[in-house]
PDB file of C-alpha atoms and ligand atoms in Angstrom:
ATOM      1  CA  MET A   1     153.300 135.660 114.884  1.00 76.00           C
ATOM      2  CA  ASN A   2     150.146 133.793 115.802  1.00 93.00           C
ATOM      3  CA  LYS A   3     147.384 136.198 117.024  1.00 95.00           C
ATOM      4  CA  ILE A   4     146.879 134.483 120.419  1.00 96.00           C
ATOM      5  CA  ILE A   5     150.626 134.675 121.149  1.00 97.00           C
ATOM      6  CA  GLN A   6     150.626 138.329 120.110  1.00 97.00           C
ATOM      7  CA  ASN A   7     147.690 139.006 122.487  1.00 97.00           C
ATOM      8  CA  ALA A   8     149.515 137.165 125.273  1.00 98.00           C
ATOM      9  CA  VAL A   9     152.606 139.340 124.775  1.00 98.00           C
ATOM     10  CA  GLN A  10     150.557 142.460 124.998  1.00 97.00           C
ATOM     11  CA  PHE A  11     148.669 141.161 128.065  1.00 97.00           C
ATOM     12  CA  VAL A  12     151.844 140.198 129.943  1.00 97.00           C
ATOM     13  CA  LYS A  13     153.657 143.425 129.112  1.00 97.00           C
ATOM     14  CA  GLU A  14     150.772 145.442 130.620  1.00 96.00           C
ATOM     15  CA  LYS A  15     150.442 143.276 133.696  1.00 95.00           C
ATOM     16  CA  LEU A  16     154.143 143.403 134.479  1.00 95.00           C
ATOM     17  CA  ASP A  17     154.531 147.134 134.031  1.00 94.00           C
ATOM     18  CA  GLY A  18     156.631 148.400 136.961  1.00 91.00           C
ATOM     19  CA  ALA A  19     157.619 144.865 138.140  1.00 90.00           C
ATOM     20  CA  GLU A  20     160.966 144.262 139.948  1.00 89.00           C
ATOM     21  CA  ALA A  21     163.711 144.192 137.246  1.00 91.00           C
ATOM     22  CA  GLY A  22     164.489 140.465 137.689  1.00 91.00           C
ATOM     23  CA  HIS A  23     160.880 139.394 137.180  1.00 93.00           C
ATOM     24  CA  ASP A  24     159.697 141.958 134.650  1.00 95.00           C
ATOM     25  CA  TRP A  25     158.674 141.682 130.949  1.00 97.00           C
ATOM     26  CA  PHE A  26     162.276 141.325 129.853  1.00 97.00           C
ATOM     27  CA  HIS A  27     162.703 138.214 132.083  1.00 97.00           C
ATOM     28  CA  ILE A  28     159.601 136.796 130.352  1.00 98.00           C
ATOM     29  CA  GLU A  29     160.883 137.701 126.941  1.00 98.00           C
ATOM     30  CA  ARG A  30     164.199 135.920 127.589  1.00 98.00           C
ATOM     31  CA  VAL A  31     162.436 132.827 128.955  1.00 98.00           C
ATOM     32  CA  TRP A  32     160.099 132.823 125.970  1.00 98.00           C
ATOM     33  CA  LYS A  33     162.999 132.971 123.536  1.00 98.00           C
ATOM     34  CA  LEU A  34     164.991 130.341 125.409  1.00 98.00           C
ATOM     35  CA  SER A  35     161.870 128.120 125.475  1.00 98.00           C
ATOM     36  CA  LYS A  36     161.477 128.365 121.755  1.00 98.00           C
ATOM     37  CA  LYS A  37     165.176 127.544 121.231  1.00 98.00           C
ATOM     38  CA  ILE A  38     164.963 124.432 123.431  1.00 98.00           C
ATOM     39  CA  ALA A  39     161.579 123.448 121.949  1.00 98.00           C
ATOM     40  CA  LYS A  40     163.207 123.144 118.546  1.00 98.00           C
ATOM     41  CA  THR A  41     165.225 120.190 119.877  1.00 98.00           C
ATOM     42  CA  GLU A  42     162.243 118.409 121.453  1.00 97.00           C
ATOM     43  CA  ASN A  43     158.986 116.842 120.274  1.00 98.00           C
ATOM     44  CA  CYS A  44     156.404 119.072 121.929  1.00 97.00           C
ATOM     45  CA  ASN A  45     153.306 121.241 121.579  1.00 97.00           C
ATOM     46  CA  ILE A  46     154.788 124.687 120.799  1.00 97.00           C
ATOM     47  CA  GLU A  47     151.554 126.577 121.654  1.00 97.00           C
ATOM     48  CA  ILE A  48     151.615 125.182 125.188  1.00 98.00           C
ATOM     49  CA  VAL A  49     155.339 125.998 125.503  1.00 98.00           C
ATOM     50  CA  GLU A  50     154.940 129.605 124.351  1.00 98.00           C
ATOM     51  CA  LEU A  51     151.776 130.377 126.367  1.00 98.00           C
ATOM     52  CA  SER A  52     153.293 128.852 129.529  1.00 98.00           C
ATOM     53  CA  ALA A  53     156.575 130.790 129.102  1.00 98.00           C
ATOM     54  CA  LEU A  54     154.687 134.011 128.600  1.00 98.00           C
ATOM     55  CA  LEU A  55     152.346 133.532 131.549  1.00 97.00           C
ATOM     56  CA  HIS A  56     154.595 131.770 134.030  1.00 96.00           C
ATOM     57  CA  ASP A  57     155.392 134.796 136.255  1.00 95.00           C
ATOM     58  CA  ILE A  58     152.164 136.769 135.708  1.00 93.00           C
ATOM     59  CA  ALA A  59     151.580 136.870 139.496  1.00 87.00           C
ATOM     60  CA  ASP A  60     154.640 135.575 141.357  1.00 85.00           C
ATOM     61  CA  PRO A  61     153.479 134.752 144.940  1.00 84.00           C
ATOM     62  CA  LYS A  62     156.543 136.476 146.394  1.00 83.00           C
ATOM     63  CA  PHE A  63     155.174 139.801 145.105  1.00 83.00           C
ATOM     64  CA  HIS A  64     151.543 139.014 145.972  1.00 86.00           C
ATOM     65  CA  ASN A  65     151.517 138.197 149.697  1.00 87.00           C
ATOM     66  CA  GLY A  66     152.342 134.573 149.045  1.00 87.00           C
ATOM     67  CA  ASP A  67     149.065 133.987 147.075  1.00 86.00           C
ATOM     68  CA  GLU A  68     149.790 130.858 145.001  1.00 86.00           C
ATOM     69  CA  THR A  69     146.426 130.782 143.205  1.00 91.00           C
ATOM     70  CA  LEU A  70     146.416 134.316 141.690  1.00 92.00           C
ATOM     71  CA  ALA A  71     148.614 133.415 138.705  1.00 92.00           C
ATOM     72  CA  LEU A  72     146.330 130.496 137.829  1.00 94.00           C
ATOM     73  CA  LYS A  73     143.213 132.683 138.091  1.00 95.00           C
ATOM     74  CA  ILE A  74     144.679 135.468 135.925  1.00 95.00           C
ATOM     75  CA  SER A  75     146.047 133.002 133.353  1.00 97.00           C
ATOM     76  CA  ARG A  76     142.787 131.093 133.089  1.00 97.00           C
ATOM     77  CA  ALA A  77     140.812 134.316 132.586  1.00 97.00           C
ATOM     78  CA  PHE A  78     143.189 135.337 129.821  1.00 97.00           C
ATOM     79  CA  LEU A  79     143.236 131.912 128.102  1.00 97.00           C
ATOM     80  CA  GLU A  80     139.413 131.743 128.213  1.00 97.00           C
ATOM     81  CA  SER A  81     139.163 135.181 126.670  1.00 97.00           C
ATOM     82  CA  GLN A  82     141.128 133.797 123.694  1.00 96.00           C
ATOM     83  CA  ASN A  83     138.728 130.925 123.252  1.00 95.00           C
ATOM     84  CA  ILE A  84     141.514 128.342 123.781  1.00 96.00           C
ATOM     85  CA  ASP A  85     140.599 124.705 124.174  1.00 95.00           C
ATOM     86  CA  GLU A  86     139.978 123.606 127.768  1.00 97.00           C
ATOM     87  CA  LYS A  87     142.423 120.813 127.292  1.00 97.00           C
ATOM     88  CA  ILE A  88     145.228 123.237 126.349  1.00 97.00           C
ATOM     89  CA  ILE A  89     144.217 125.633 129.119  1.00 97.00           C
ATOM     90  CA  GLN A  90     144.698 122.854 131.680  1.00 97.00           C
ATOM     91  CA  GLN A  91     148.072 121.932 130.330  1.00 97.00           C
ATOM     92  CA  VAL A  92     149.291 125.528 130.442  1.00 97.00           C
ATOM     93  CA  LEU A  93     148.042 125.954 133.974  1.00 97.00           C
ATOM     94  CA  PHE A  94     149.768 122.763 134.995  1.00 96.00           C
ATOM     95  CA  VAL A  95     153.092 124.202 133.781  1.00 96.00           C
ATOM     96  CA  ILE A  96     152.594 127.508 135.601  1.00 95.00           C
ATOM     97  CA  GLN A  97     151.656 125.670 138.809  1.00 94.00           C
ATOM     98  CA  ASN A  98     154.656 123.333 138.811  1.00 94.00           C
ATOM     99  CA  ILE A  99     157.520 125.326 137.270  1.00 94.00           C
ATOM    100  CA  SER A 100     158.818 126.899 140.438  1.00 89.00           C
ATOM    101  CA  PHE A 101     162.126 125.950 142.060  1.00 83.00           C
ATOM    102  CA  LYS A 102     160.690 126.274 145.589  1.00 80.00           C
ATOM    103  CA  ASN A 103     157.770 123.986 144.693  1.00 79.00           C
ATOM    104  CA  ARG A 104     159.919 121.290 143.248  1.00 80.00           C
ATOM    105  CA  GLY A 105     159.347 119.031 146.314  1.00 80.00           C
ATOM    106  CA  GLU A 106     155.604 119.047 145.539  1.00 81.00           C
ATOM    107  CA  ALA A 107     155.748 118.466 141.785  1.00 80.00           C
ATOM    108  CA  PRO A 108     154.641 115.166 140.236  1.00 82.00           C
ATOM    109  CA  GLU A 109     157.433 112.715 139.380  1.00 83.00           C
ATOM    110  CA  THR A 110     156.824 112.571 135.675  1.00 89.00           C
ATOM    111  CA  LEU A 111     156.575 115.908 133.984  1.00 93.00           C
ATOM    112  CA  PRO A 112     155.225 116.754 130.522  1.00 97.00           C
ATOM    113  CA  ILE A 113     157.883 117.854 128.035  1.00 98.00           C
ATOM    114  CA  GLU A 114     156.364 121.308 127.738  1.00 98.00           C
ATOM    115  CA  LEU A 115     156.936 121.907 131.486  1.00 97.00           C
ATOM    116  CA  LYS A 116     160.486 120.542 131.235  1.00 97.00           C
ATOM    117  CA  ILE A 117     161.287 122.996 128.462  1.00 98.00           C
ATOM    118  CA  VAL A 118     159.887 126.151 130.111  1.00 98.00           C
ATOM    119  CA  GLN A 119     161.413 125.088 133.466  1.00 97.00           C
ATOM    120  CA  ASP A 120     164.817 124.792 131.901  1.00 98.00           C
ATOM    121  CA  ALA A 121     164.432 128.169 130.205  1.00 98.00           C
ATOM    122  CA  ASP A 122     163.386 129.821 133.469  1.00 98.00           C
ATOM    123  CA  ARG A 123     166.307 128.197 135.320  1.00 98.00           C
ATOM    124  CA  ILE A 124     168.798 129.228 132.622  1.00 98.00           C
ATOM    125  CA  ASP A 125     167.671 132.806 133.064  1.00 98.00           C
ATOM    126  CA  ALA A 126     168.466 132.474 136.808  1.00 98.00           C
ATOM    127  CA  ILE A 127     172.142 131.638 136.134  1.00 98.00           C
ATOM    128  CA  GLY A 128     175.122 133.203 134.242  1.00 98.00           C
ATOM    129  CA  ALA A 129     175.653 136.925 133.957  1.00 98.00           C
ATOM    130  CA  ILE A 130     171.922 137.634 133.792  1.00 98.00           C
ATOM    131  CA  GLY A 131     171.289 135.398 136.789  1.00 98.00           C
ATOM    132  CA  ILE A 132     173.961 137.227 138.795  1.00 98.00           C
ATOM    133  CA  ALA A 133     172.419 140.620 137.892  1.00 98.00           C
ATOM    134  CA  ARG A 134     168.891 139.390 138.773  1.00 97.00           C
ATOM    135  CA  THR A 135     170.002 137.973 142.031  1.00 97.00           C
ATOM    136  CA  PHE A 136     171.745 141.121 143.235  1.00 97.00           C
ATOM    137  CA  ASN A 137     168.784 143.185 142.095  1.00 96.00           C
ATOM    138  CA  PHE A 138     166.419 141.020 144.084  1.00 95.00           C
ATOM    139  CA  GLY A 139     168.730 141.068 147.076  1.00 95.00           C
ATOM    140  CA  GLY A 140     168.818 144.854 146.891  1.00 95.00           C
ATOM    141  CA  TYR A 141     165.005 145.009 146.585  1.00 93.00           C
ATOM    142  CA  LYS A 142     164.759 142.962 149.778  1.00 93.00           C
ATOM    143  CA  ASN A 143     167.522 144.995 151.443  1.00 95.00           C
ATOM    144  CA  ASN A 144     169.565 141.848 152.070  1.00 96.00           C
ATOM    145  CA  LEU A 145     173.297 141.821 152.681  1.00 97.00           C
ATOM    146  CA  MET A 146     175.423 141.050 149.619  1.00 97.00           C
ATOM    147  CA  TYR A 147     177.755 138.897 151.657  1.00 97.00           C
ATOM    148  CA  HIS A 148     178.690 138.151 155.274  1.00 97.00           C
ATOM    149  CA  PRO A 149     181.781 136.035 155.938  1.00 94.00           C
ATOM    150  CA  ASP A 150     180.200 134.427 159.046  1.00 94.00           C
ATOM    151  CA  LEU A 151     176.809 133.522 157.577  1.00 93.00           C
ATOM    152  CA  LYS A 152     176.852 130.115 155.975  1.00 92.00           C
ATOM    153  CA  PRO A 153     174.450 128.974 153.219  1.00 92.00           C
ATOM    154  CA  GLN A 154     171.425 127.025 154.429  1.00 89.00           C
ATOM    155  CA  LEU A 155     171.140 123.901 152.330  1.00 87.00           C
ATOM    156  CA  ASN A 156     167.966 121.738 152.659  1.00 83.00           C
ATOM    157  CA  MET A 157     165.712 124.591 153.623  1.00 83.00           C
ATOM    158  CA  SER A 158     161.950 123.740 153.685  1.00 84.00           C
ATOM    159  CA  LYS A 159     159.796 125.606 151.227  1.00 81.00           C
ATOM    160  CA  ASP A 160     158.692 127.983 153.996  1.00 82.00           C
ATOM    161  CA  GLU A 161     162.222 128.670 155.244  1.00 81.00           C
ATOM    162  CA  TYR A 162     163.368 129.283 151.644  1.00 77.00           C
ATOM    163  CA  LYS A 163     160.574 131.864 151.089  1.00 78.00           C
ATOM    164  CA  LYS A 164     161.271 133.697 154.367  1.00 76.00           C
ATOM    165  CA  SER A 165     165.045 133.578 153.986  1.00 78.00           C
ATOM    166  CA  ASN A 166     166.776 136.893 154.465  1.00 80.00           C
ATOM    167  CA  GLY A 167     170.149 135.335 153.830  1.00 90.00           C
ATOM    168  CA  THR A 168     172.904 137.022 151.868  1.00 96.00           C
ATOM    169  CA  THR A 169     172.776 137.261 148.104  1.00 97.00           C
ATOM    170  CA  ILE A 170     176.082 135.378 147.810  1.00 98.00           C
ATOM    171  CA  ASN A 171     174.505 132.555 149.886  1.00 97.00           C
ATOM    172  CA  HIS A 172     171.657 132.349 147.328  1.00 96.00           C
ATOM    173  CA  PHE A 173     174.237 131.084 144.840  1.00 98.00           C
ATOM    174  CA  TYR A 174     174.800 127.998 146.994  1.00 97.00           C
ATOM    175  CA  GLU A 175     171.148 127.631 148.042  1.00 95.00           C
ATOM    176  CA  LYS A 176     169.884 127.686 144.451  1.00 95.00           C
ATOM    177  CA  LEU A 177     171.845 129.038 141.545  1.00 97.00           C
ATOM    178  CA  LEU A 178     174.757 126.545 141.576  1.00 98.00           C
ATOM    179  CA  LEU A 179     172.309 123.658 141.944  1.00 96.00           C
ATOM    180  CA  LEU A 180     170.433 124.426 138.743  1.00 97.00           C
ATOM    181  CA  LYS A 181     172.881 122.975 136.236  1.00 97.00           C
ATOM    182  CA  ASP A 182     172.309 119.459 137.510  1.00 97.00           C
ATOM    183  CA  LEU A 183     168.560 119.932 137.570  1.00 96.00           C
ATOM    184  CA  MET A 184     168.241 120.637 133.827  1.00 97.00           C
ATOM    185  CA  ASN A 185     165.623 118.405 132.130  1.00 97.00           C
ATOM    186  CA  THR A 186     166.675 118.660 128.484  1.00 98.00           C
ATOM    187  CA  GLU A 187     169.995 118.037 126.630  1.00 98.00           C
ATOM    188  CA  GLU A 188     169.866 121.578 125.063  1.00 98.00           C
ATOM    189  CA  GLY A 189     169.189 123.092 128.486  1.00 98.00           C
ATOM    190  CA  LYS A 190     172.188 121.261 129.936  1.00 98.00           C
ATOM    191  CA  LYS A 191     174.406 122.607 127.201  1.00 98.00           C
ATOM    192  CA  ILE A 192     173.385 126.201 127.738  1.00 98.00           C
ATOM    193  CA  ALA A 193     173.572 125.871 131.525  1.00 98.00           C
ATOM    194  CA  GLU A 194     177.239 124.585 131.597  1.00 98.00           C
ATOM    195  CA  GLU A 195     178.771 127.777 130.267  1.00 97.00           C
ATOM    196  CA  ARG A 196     176.638 129.970 132.514  1.00 98.00           C
ATOM    197  CA  HIS A 197     177.521 127.818 135.544  1.00 98.00           C
ATOM    198  CA  ASP A 198     181.221 128.183 134.931  1.00 98.00           C
ATOM    199  CA  PHE A 199     180.781 131.923 134.581  1.00 98.00           C
ATOM    200  CA  MET A 200     179.189 132.038 138.097  1.00 98.00           C
ATOM    201  CA  LEU A 201     182.105 130.026 139.543  1.00 98.00           C
ATOM    202  CA  ASN A 202     184.576 132.524 138.053  1.00 98.00           C
ATOM    203  CA  PHE A 203     182.492 135.410 139.402  1.00 98.00           C
ATOM    204  CA  LEU A 204     182.518 133.921 142.945  1.00 98.00           C
ATOM    205  CA  ASN A 205     186.267 133.378 142.859  1.00 98.00           C
ATOM    206  CA  GLN A 206     186.875 136.979 141.815  1.00 98.00           C
ATOM    207  CA  PHE A 207     184.348 138.260 144.416  1.00 98.00           C
ATOM    208  CA  TYR A 208     186.218 136.475 147.293  1.00 97.00           C
ATOM    209  CA  LYS A 209     189.575 137.634 145.915  1.00 97.00           C
ATOM    210  CA  GLU A 210     188.412 141.246 145.926  1.00 97.00           C
ATOM    211  CA  TRP A 211     186.699 140.926 149.306  1.00 97.00           C
ATOM    212  CA  ASN A 212     189.724 139.500 151.030  1.00 95.00           C
ATOM    213  CA  VAL A 213     192.272 142.211 150.397  1.00 91.00           C
ATOM    214  CA  ASP A 214     195.600 141.427 152.031  1.00 81.00           C
TER     215      ASP A 214
HETATM  216  P1  LIG B   1     161.127 130.412 141.594  1.00 70.74           P
HETATM  217  O1  LIG B   1     160.380 131.657 141.203  1.00 70.74           O
HETATM  218  O2  LIG B   1     161.514 129.553 140.363  1.00 70.74           O
HETATM  219  O3  LIG B   1     160.513 129.586 142.669  1.00 70.74           O
HETATM  220  P2  LIG B   1     162.884 131.910 143.204  1.00 70.74           P
HETATM  221  O4  LIG B   1     161.749 132.206 144.138  1.00 70.74           O
HETATM  222  O5  LIG B   1     164.097 131.290 143.791  1.00 70.74           O
HETATM  223  O6  LIG B   1     162.484 130.883 142.053  1.00 70.74           O
HETATM  224  O7  LIG B   1     163.242 133.246 142.519  1.00 70.74           O
HETATM  225  C1  LIG B   1     163.648 133.517 141.200  1.00 70.74           C
HETATM  226  C2  LIG B   1     164.829 134.481 141.146  1.00 70.74           C
HETATM  227  O8  LIG B   1     164.661 135.562 142.086  1.00 70.74           O
HETATM  228  C3  LIG B   1     166.152 133.829 141.569  1.00 70.74           C
HETATM  229  O9  LIG B   1     166.730 133.164 140.544  1.00 70.74           O
HETATM  230  C4  LIG B   1     166.966 135.054 142.015  1.00 70.74           C
HETATM  231  O10 LIG B   1     167.428 135.742 140.940  1.00 70.74           O
HETATM  232  C5  LIG B   1     165.914 135.837 142.715  1.00 70.74           C
HETATM  233  N1  LIG B   1     165.891 135.436 144.173  1.00 70.74           N
HETATM  234  C6  LIG B   1     165.014 134.621 144.785  1.00 70.74           C
HETATM  235  N2  LIG B   1     165.333 134.482 146.144  1.00 70.74           N
HETATM  236  C7  LIG B   1     166.421 135.200 146.321  1.00 70.74           C
HETATM  237  C8  LIG B   1     167.246 135.537 147.455  1.00 70.74           C
HETATM  238  N3  LIG B   1     167.029 135.036 148.650  1.00 70.74           N
HETATM  239  N4  LIG B   1     168.340 136.302 147.225  1.00 70.74           N
HETATM  240  C9  LIG B   1     168.640 136.837 145.999  1.00 70.74           C
HETATM  241  N5  LIG B   1     167.906 136.603 144.909  1.00 70.74           N
HETATM  242  C10 LIG B   1     166.819 135.807 145.035  1.00 70.74           C
HETATM  243 NI1  LIG B   2     160.523 133.143 135.903  1.00 70.74          NI
END
């Protein structure tokens, strides 16, 4: 493995020590692996893909009082410490700044392929069996209800409403997880997302069946 990537792995592991289980080193490792898998099918700069995947959740605003600049500051400091080209640094920071689902309304219309790849990888890790586990873990961390039959999903929430939402974890499927399949950027991403999407639909069917005992 390239020395810079090796240093990035070490840096991220240390920074995310003790993080919430859905946004910890293992999430990063899965997104990094998925990014490399998708990158093989696209014409891209693999260094930018790998560094962006490794650094993309280094300081998620939802765990840092909403601070949206911290991740960029920490990432820049790390990248500069590795003597990486300023041009590459800017491209990595651009990915980190624009990858998020809740910021999708603010992102530029044309996205570089490296961003498309890491965004697909991050979204794939939000769906399927792992996605379900992460979502219930996060809901538990926030002390949200798993489900309430009278609380309907809030579609079209503004970024602010989405961040503040204390809705149920099942509603999060309709507010985000089930939308991701159609937001995939790459062909490889779409392929992987299909199977995971179907698994979530099966999960929801079974969940309602077990909830509504008659
Ligand atoms: P991003 O970090 O891409 O903007 P989110 O803020 O939606 O995405 O969070 C990433 C993951 O955290 C989600 O895929 C989900 O697993 C979990 N999560 C976020 N918000 C909620 C919520 N309201 N209920 C349950 N899980 C959530
Ligand atoms: Ni992520």
